[in-house]
Coordinates of C-alpha atoms and ligand atoms in Angstrom, one line a residue:
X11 CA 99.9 100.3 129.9
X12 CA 102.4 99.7 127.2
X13 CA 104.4 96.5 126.2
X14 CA 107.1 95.6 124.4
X15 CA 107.4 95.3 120.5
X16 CA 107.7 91.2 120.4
X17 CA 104.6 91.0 122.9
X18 CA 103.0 93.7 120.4
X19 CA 104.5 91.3 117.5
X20 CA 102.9 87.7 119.0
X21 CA 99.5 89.9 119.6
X22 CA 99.5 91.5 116.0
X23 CA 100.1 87.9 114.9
X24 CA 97.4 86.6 116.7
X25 CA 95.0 88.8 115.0
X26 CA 96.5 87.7 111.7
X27 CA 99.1 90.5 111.4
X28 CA 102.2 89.5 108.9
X29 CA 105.3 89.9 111.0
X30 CA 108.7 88.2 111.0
X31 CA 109.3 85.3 112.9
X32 CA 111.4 85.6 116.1
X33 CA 111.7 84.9 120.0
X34 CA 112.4 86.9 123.3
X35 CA 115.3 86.3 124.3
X36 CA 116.6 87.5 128.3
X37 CA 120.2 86.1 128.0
X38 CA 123.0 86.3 125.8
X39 CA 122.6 82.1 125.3
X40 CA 119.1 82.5 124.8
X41 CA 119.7 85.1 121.9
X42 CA 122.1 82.4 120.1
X43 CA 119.4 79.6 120.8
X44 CA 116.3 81.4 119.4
X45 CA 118.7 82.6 116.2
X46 CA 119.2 78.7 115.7
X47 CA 115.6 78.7 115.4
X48 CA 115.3 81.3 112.4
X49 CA 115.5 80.1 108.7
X50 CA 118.9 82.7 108.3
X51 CA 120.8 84.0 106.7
X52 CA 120.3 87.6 108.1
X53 CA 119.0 87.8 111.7
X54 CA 117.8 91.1 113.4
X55 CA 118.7 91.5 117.5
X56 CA 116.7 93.8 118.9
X57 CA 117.1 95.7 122.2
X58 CA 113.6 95.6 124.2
X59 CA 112.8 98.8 125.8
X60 CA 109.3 100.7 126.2
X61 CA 111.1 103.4 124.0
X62 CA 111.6 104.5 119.7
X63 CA 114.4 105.3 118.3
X64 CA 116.2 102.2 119.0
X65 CA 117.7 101.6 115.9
X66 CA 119.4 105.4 116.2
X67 CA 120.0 105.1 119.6
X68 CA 123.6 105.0 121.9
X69 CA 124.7 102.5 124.5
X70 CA 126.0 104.9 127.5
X71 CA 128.6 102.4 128.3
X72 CA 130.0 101.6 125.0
X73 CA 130.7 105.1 123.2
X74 CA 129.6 107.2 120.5
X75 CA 131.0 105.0 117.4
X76 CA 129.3 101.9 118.6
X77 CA 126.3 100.7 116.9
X78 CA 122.8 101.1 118.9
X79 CA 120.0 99.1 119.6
X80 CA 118.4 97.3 116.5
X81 CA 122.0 95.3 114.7
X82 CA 121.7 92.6 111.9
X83 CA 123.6 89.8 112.1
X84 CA 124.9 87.4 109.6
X85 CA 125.8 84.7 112.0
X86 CA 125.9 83.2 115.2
X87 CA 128.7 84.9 117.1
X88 CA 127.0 88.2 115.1
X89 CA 124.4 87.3 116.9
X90 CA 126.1 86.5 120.5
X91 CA 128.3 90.0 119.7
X92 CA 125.4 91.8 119.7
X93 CA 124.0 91.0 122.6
X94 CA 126.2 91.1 124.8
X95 CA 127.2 94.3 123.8
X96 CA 123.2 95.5 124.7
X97 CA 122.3 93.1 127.4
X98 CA 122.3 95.3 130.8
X99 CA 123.5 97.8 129.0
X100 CA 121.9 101.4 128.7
X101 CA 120.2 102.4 125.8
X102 CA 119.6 106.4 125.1
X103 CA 117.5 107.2 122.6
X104 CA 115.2 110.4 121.6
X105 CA 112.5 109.1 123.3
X106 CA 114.1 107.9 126.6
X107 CA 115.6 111.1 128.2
X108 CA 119.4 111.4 128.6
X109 CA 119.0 108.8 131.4
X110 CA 118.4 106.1 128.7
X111 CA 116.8 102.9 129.6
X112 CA 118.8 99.6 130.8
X113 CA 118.7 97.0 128.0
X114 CA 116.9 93.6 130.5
X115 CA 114.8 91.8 127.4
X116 CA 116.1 91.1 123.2
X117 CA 113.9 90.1 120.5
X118 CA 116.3 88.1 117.9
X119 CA 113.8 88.1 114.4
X120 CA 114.3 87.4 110.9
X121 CA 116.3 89.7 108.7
X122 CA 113.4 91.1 105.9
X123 CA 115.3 92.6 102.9
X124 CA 113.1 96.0 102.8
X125 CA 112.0 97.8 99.6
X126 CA 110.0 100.5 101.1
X127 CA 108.8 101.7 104.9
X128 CA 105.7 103.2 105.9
X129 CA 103.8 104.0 108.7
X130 CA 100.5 102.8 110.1
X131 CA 98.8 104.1 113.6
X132 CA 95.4 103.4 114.7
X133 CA 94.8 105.7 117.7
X134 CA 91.8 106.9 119.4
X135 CA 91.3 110.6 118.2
X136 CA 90.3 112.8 121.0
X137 CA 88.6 115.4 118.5
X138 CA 86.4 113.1 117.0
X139 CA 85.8 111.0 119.8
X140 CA 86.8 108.2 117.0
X141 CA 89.6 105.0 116.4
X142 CA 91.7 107.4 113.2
X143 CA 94.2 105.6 111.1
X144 CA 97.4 107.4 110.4
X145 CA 99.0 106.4 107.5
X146 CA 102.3 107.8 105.7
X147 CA 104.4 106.6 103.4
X148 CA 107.5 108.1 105.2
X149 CA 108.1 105.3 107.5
X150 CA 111.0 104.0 109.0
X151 CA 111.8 107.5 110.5
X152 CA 110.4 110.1 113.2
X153 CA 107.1 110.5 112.2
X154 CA 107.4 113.9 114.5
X155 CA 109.4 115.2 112.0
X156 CA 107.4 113.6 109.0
X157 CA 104.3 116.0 110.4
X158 CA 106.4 118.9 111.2
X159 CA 108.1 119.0 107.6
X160 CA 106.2 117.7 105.5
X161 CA 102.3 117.9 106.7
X162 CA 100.9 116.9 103.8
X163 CA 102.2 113.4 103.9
X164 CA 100.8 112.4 106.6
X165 CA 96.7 111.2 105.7
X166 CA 94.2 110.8 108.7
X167 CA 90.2 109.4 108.6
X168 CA 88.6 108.1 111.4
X169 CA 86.2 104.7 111.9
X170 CA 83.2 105.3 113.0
X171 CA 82.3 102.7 115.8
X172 CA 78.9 101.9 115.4
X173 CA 80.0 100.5 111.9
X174 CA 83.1 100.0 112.6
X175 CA 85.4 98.9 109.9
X176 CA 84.8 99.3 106.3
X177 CA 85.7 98.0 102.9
X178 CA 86.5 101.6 102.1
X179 CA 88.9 102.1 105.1
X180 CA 91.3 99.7 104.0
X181 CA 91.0 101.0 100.5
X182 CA 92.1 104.7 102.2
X183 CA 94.7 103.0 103.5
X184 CA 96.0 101.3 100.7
X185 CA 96.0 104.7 98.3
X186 CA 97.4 106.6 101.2
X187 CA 100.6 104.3 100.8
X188 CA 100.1 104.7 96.8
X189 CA 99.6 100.7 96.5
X190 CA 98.4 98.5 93.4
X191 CA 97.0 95.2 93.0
X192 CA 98.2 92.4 95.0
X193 CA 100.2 94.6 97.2
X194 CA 96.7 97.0 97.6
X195 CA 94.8 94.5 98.6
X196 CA 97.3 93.0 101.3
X197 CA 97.0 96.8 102.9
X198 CA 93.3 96.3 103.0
X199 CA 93.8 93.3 105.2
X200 CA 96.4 94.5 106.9
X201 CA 94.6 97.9 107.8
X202 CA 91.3 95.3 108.6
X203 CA 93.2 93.0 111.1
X204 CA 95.0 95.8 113.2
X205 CA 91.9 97.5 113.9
X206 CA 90.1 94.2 115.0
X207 CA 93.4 93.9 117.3
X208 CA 92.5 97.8 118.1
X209 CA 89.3 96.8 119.6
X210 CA 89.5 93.5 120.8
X211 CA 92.8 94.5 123.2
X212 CA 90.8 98.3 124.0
X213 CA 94.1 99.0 122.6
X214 CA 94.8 103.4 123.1
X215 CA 97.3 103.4 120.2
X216 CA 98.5 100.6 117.7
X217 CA 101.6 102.1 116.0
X218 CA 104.0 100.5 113.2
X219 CA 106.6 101.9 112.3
X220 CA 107.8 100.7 109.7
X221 CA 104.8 98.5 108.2
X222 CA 107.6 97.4 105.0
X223 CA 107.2 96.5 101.6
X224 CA 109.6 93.4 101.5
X225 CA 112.0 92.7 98.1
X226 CA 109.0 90.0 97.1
X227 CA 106.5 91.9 97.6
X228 CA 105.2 91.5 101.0
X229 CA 103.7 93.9 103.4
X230 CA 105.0 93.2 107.1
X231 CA 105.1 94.8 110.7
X232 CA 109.3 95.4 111.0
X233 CA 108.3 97.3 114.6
X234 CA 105.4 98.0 116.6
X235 CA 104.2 99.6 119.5
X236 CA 100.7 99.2 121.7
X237 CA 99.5 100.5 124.9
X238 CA 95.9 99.8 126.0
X239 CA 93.1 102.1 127.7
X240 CA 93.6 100.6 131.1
X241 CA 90.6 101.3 131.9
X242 CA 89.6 98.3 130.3
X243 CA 92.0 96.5 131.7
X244 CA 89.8 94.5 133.7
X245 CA 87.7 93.5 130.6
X246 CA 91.1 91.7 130.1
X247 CA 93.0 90.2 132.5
X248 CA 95.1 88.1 130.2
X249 CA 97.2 91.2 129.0
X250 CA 98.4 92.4 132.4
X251 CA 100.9 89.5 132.8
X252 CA 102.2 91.4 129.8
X253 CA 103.0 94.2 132.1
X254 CA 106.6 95.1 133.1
X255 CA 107.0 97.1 135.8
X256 CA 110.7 97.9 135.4
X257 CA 109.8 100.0 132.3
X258 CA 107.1 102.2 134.1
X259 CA 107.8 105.1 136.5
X260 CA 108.6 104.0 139.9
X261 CA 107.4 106.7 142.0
X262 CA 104.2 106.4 139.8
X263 CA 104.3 102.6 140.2
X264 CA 104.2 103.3 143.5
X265 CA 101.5 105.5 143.8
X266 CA 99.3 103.0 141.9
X267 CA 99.9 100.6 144.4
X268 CA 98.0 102.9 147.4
X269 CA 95.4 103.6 144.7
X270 CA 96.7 107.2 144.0
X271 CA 96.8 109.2 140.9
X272 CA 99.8 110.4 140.5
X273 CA 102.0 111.8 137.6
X274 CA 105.1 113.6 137.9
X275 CA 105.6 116.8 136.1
X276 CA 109.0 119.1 135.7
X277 CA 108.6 121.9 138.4
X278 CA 109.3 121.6 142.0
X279 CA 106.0 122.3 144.2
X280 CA 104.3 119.4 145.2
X281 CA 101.0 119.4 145.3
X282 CA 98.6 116.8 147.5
X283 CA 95.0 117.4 146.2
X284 CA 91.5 115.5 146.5
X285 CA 89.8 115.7 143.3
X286 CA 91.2 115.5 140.1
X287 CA 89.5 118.7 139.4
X288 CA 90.8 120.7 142.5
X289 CA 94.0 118.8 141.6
X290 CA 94.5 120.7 138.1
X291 CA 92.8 124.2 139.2
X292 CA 95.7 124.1 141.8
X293 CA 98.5 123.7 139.3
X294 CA 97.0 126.0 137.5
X295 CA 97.1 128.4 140.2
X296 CA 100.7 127.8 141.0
X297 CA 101.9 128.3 137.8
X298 CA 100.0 131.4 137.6
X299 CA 101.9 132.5 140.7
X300 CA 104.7 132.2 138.6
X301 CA 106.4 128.7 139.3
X302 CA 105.2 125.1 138.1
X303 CA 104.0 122.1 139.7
X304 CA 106.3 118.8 140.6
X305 CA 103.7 116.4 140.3
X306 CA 99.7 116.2 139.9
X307 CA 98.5 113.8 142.7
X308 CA 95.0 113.2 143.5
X309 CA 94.4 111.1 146.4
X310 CA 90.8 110.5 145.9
X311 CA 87.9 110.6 147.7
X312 CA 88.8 108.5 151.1
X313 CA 92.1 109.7 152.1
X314 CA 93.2 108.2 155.2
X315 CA 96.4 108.4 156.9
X316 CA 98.2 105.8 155.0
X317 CA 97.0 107.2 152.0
X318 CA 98.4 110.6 153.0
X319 CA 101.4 109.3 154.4
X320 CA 102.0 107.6 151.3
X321 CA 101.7 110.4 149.5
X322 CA 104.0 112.5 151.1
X323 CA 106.7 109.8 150.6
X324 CA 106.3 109.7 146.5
X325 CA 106.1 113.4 146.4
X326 CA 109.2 114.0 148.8
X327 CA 111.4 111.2 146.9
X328 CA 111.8 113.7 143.9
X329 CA 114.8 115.9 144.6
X330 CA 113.2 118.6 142.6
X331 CA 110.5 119.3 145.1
X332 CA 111.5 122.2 147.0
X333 CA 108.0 122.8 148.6
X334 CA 104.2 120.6 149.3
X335 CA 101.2 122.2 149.1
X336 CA 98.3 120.4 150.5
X337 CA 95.0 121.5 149.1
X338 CA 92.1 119.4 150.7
X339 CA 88.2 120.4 150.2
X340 CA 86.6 117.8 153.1
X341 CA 83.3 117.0 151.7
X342 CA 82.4 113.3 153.1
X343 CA 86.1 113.5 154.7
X344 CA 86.1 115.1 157.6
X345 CA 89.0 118.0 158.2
X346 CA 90.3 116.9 161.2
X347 CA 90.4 113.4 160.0
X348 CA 92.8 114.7 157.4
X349 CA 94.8 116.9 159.5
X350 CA 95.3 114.1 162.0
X351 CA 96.8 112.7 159.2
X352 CA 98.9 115.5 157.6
X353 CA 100.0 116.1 160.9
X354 CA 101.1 112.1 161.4
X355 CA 102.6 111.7 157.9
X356 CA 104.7 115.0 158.3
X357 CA 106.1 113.7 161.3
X358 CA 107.3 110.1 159.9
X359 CA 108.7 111.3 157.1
X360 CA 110.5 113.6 159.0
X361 CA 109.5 116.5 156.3
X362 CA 112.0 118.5 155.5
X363 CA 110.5 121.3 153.0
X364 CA 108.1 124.0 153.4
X365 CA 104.1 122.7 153.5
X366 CA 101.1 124.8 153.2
X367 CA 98.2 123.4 153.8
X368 CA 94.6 124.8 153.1
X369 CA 91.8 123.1 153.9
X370 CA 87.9 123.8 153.1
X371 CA 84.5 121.8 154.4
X372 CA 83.3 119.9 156.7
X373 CA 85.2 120.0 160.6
X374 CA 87.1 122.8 159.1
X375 CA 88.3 124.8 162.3
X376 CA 88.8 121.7 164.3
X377 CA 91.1 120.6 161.2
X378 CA 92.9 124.0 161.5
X379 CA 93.2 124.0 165.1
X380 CA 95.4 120.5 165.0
X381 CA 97.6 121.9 162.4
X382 CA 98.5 124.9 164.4
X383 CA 98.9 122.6 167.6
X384 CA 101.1 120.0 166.0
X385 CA 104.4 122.0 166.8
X386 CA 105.2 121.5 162.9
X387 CA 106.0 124.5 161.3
X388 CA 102.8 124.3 158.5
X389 CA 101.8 127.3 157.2
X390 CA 98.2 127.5 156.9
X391 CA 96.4 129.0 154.0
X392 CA 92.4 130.2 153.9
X393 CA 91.6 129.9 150.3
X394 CA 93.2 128.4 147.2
X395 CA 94.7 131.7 145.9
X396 CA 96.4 132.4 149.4
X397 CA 97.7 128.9 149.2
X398 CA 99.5 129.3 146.1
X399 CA 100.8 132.6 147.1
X400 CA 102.4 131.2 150.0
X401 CA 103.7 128.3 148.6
X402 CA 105.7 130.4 146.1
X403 CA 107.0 132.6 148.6
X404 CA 108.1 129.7 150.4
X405 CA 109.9 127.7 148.4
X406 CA 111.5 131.3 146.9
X407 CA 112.5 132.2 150.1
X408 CA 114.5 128.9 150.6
X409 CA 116.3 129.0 147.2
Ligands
ADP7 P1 113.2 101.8 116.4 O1 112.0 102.4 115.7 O2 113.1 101.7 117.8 O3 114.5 102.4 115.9 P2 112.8 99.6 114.5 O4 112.3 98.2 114.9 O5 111.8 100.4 113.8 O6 113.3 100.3 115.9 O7 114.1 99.4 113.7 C1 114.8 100.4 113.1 C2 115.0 100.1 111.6 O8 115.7 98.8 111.6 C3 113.8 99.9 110.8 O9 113.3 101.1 110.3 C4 114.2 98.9 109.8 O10 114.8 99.7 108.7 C5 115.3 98.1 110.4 N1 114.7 96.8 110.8 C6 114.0 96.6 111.9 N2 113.6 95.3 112.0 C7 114.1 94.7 110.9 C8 114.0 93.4 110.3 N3 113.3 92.4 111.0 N4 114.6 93.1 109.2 C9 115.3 94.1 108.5 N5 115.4 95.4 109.0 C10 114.8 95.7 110.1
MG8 MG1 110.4 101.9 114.6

C-alpha cells in the first residue's frame, strides 16, 4: 500500500524526521487557509498523486507551456493560482502513463531555499534478504537515470536485522553524501530515524528524493515516498485509514475486495488459475505459445461461484482481453463444483470471447461432462500445454 507524500511527511515527522511544515489541503480555499498558516515568504503547492515526477510533469487540460505539479508561490493569490490551475485537473508524469492521474488532494508547505539535493531510500533488498540504504548525492532528479548513467554514484549497504541499526550506518551514509561536521552528524540521525520509521511502519520502501541541504545548513525531507509490506498490515491498523482507493487500480481494487489475487499485465489472454504457482507456470506457457498474458489472477484455494463469477467480470472489463483461459487443478475443490460454476458465471456475464478451460483432479470427468453439456461454446483442453495451444489459436483466429 502506498500513501501520499504529506501522510509520508507527518509519519517521517513522527519518527523525528526534519521536514518542512505544511498541511493537506482538498480545496482551492483550503490551500489559501493552510498558506496563512506558513511563516512565508515562499510557499510550495504541491499536487498529491501516488506518482514522481510531479515537479516535471503536464496538466492534460492546461497545455504544454503551463507549469506542472510542484509551483512556489510568493503570495496568496500565488497560492490560490496554483491550485486551481491543479485541482481536478490531470497530472501526466513519467511515472503515471499517458493517462496521467486526476489532481483530488494538495500539500501547501514551506518554501526551503535549497543548496544541494540528494537521495535517501531504505528498501528491503530481495538479494540479501536485508533493509539496504540507497544513498546518492544526485538527488532531486530520476534516480533511474542516476543508476543508468552514472552507476558509480549511487552507494548501497544493507542492515543486518538482528542488529539492526548501527553507529557505522549512519556514518556510510553521511560519507556517501560527502558530509562534514555538523552537517555529518545530522545525516547520521537522519539515516537513524528513517530506518526506525522503516521498521516500526513494516514499511517496503522509504524513498526521499530530494533529502536537501538547506542555505543554513539544514538537512530536510523536500519529498517522500512510502509504501508498506501489507502483509503486515494487520500488525497496524492505524495506517490503513491512510489508504486511498482512488489512487489504486480499480479492477485490482476490486479483486481484493472477493479476496482475489489479481494483477493486470499488458497482453490480452486472460488467465483464471488456482494457485499462484499454476497461475505463473500458465503465463509462462502462453507466452511460450507465442502471445502474453492480460492479467495474473489466482483465485485461491476455495473458489466458489461468486468467486469465479467475480473473476470473470475483472478479467472481461479490460478491453485488451481477447480470450480466458481457465486453468483449474481441483485438489480439495471438487471439478464439478467448479465447472457448475464456470458454467454459471459464463452465462451472467454473457461471455463474449473465446474460453478454454482445462481442468485436472478430483471429479474430473463429471467436471468435463457439464462443460460439454452447458450449450456454451467452451473449448475444453486435457493438459496445460494443450490449453495454451488452444487459447492462442483462439484468440488468433478471432483477430
Ligand atoms: P517530484 O519528485 O514528484 O517531482 P518533489 O517534491 O521532489 O516532486 O519536487 C520537485 C522539486 O521541487 C524538488 O526536487 C525541489 O527542487 C523542489 N521542491 C520541492 N519541495 C520544495 C520545498 N518545500 N521548497 C523548495 N523547493 C521544493
Ligand atoms: Mg521528488
Amino acid at each position: 500500500m502506498n500513501i501520499h507524500e504529506y501522510q509520508a511527511k507527518e509519519l517521517l515527522a513522527k519518527f523525528g524526521v526534519p521536514v518542512p511544515a505544511g498541511y493537506p489541503a482538498m480545496s482551492v480555499e483550503e490551500a489559501v487557509e493552510a498558506s496563512k498558516k506558513l511563516p512565508g515568504p515562499l510557499y510550495v503547492v504541491k499536487a498529491q498523486i501516488h506518482a514522481g515526477g510531479r515537479g516535471k510533469g503536464k496538466f492534460k487540460e492546461l497545455g504544454p507551456d503551463a507549469k506542472g505539479g510542484v509551483r512556489l508561490a510568493k503570495t496568496e493569490e500565488e497560492v490560490r493560482a496554483a491550485a486551481q490551475d491543479m485541482l481536478g485537473n490531470t497530472l501526466v508524469t513519467v511515472q503515471t502513463g499517458e493517462h496521467g492521474k486526476q489532481v483530488n488532494r494538495l500539500y501547501v508547505t514551506d518554501g526551503v531555499d535549497i543548496a544541494k539535493e540528494f537521495y535517501l531510500a531504505v528498501l528491503v533488498d530481495r538479494a540479501s534478504g536485508r533493509p539496504a540504504f540507497v544513498v546518492s548525492t544526485e538527488g532531486g532528479m530520476d534516480i533511474e537515470t542516476v543508476a543508468h548513467d552514472t552507476p558509480e554514484k549511487i552507494h548501497t549497504f544493507d542492515v543486518d536485522p538482528a542488529t539492526g541499526f548501527m553507529p557505522h550506518h549512519g556514518r556510510a551514509v553521511a560519507n556517501a553524501l560527502g558530509l562534514k561536521g555538523d552537517l555529518a552528524k545530522q545525516a547520521q540521525k537522519v539515516a537513524a530515524k528513517v530506518y526506525d520509521a522503516f521498521i516500526g511502519t513494516d514499511a517496503a520502501q522509504i524513498e526521499i528524493n530530494p533529502l536537501a541541504v538547506t542555505e543554513d545548513d539544514k538537512l530536510m525531507v523536500l519529498d517522500a515516498k512510502v509504501g508498506f509490506d501489507s502483509n503486515a498490515g494487520f500488525r497496524h491498523k492505524d495506517l490503513a485509514e491512510l489508504r486511498d482507493e482512488t489512487e489504486e487500480d480499480p479492477q485490482e481494487l476490486e479483486a481484493s475486495k472477493y479476496d482475489l489475487a489479481y494483477i493486470k499485465l499488458d497482453g490480452n489472454i486472460g488467465c483464471m488459475v488456482n494457485g499462484a504457482g499454476l497461475a505463473m507456470a500458465t503465463m509462462d506457457i502462453i507466452k511460450l505459445n507465442g502471445e502474453f498474458p492480460a492479467n495474473f489472477l489466482d483465485v485461491g484455494g476455495g473458489a466458489n461461484k461468486e468467486k469465479v463469477t467475480a473473476a470473470f467480470k475483472i478479467i472481461l472489463s479490460d478491453p485488451a482481453v481477447k480470450g480466458i483461459l481457465v486453468n483449474i487443478f481441483g485438489g480439495i475443490m471438487r471439478c464439478d463444483i467448479i465447472a457448475e460454476g464456470i458454467v454459471a458465471a459464463a452465462k451472467e456475464v454473457n461471455l463474449s470471447v473465446p474460453l478454454v478451460v482445462r481442468l485436472e483432479g478430483t471429479n474430473v470427468d463429471q467436471g468435463k461432462e457439464i462443460l460439454a453439456n452447458s450449450g456454451l461454446a467452451i473449448v475444453p483442453a486435457n493438459d496445460l500445454g494443450d490449453a495454451a495451444r488452444k487459447i492462442v489459436a483462439e484468440v488468433r483466429k478471432a483477430a
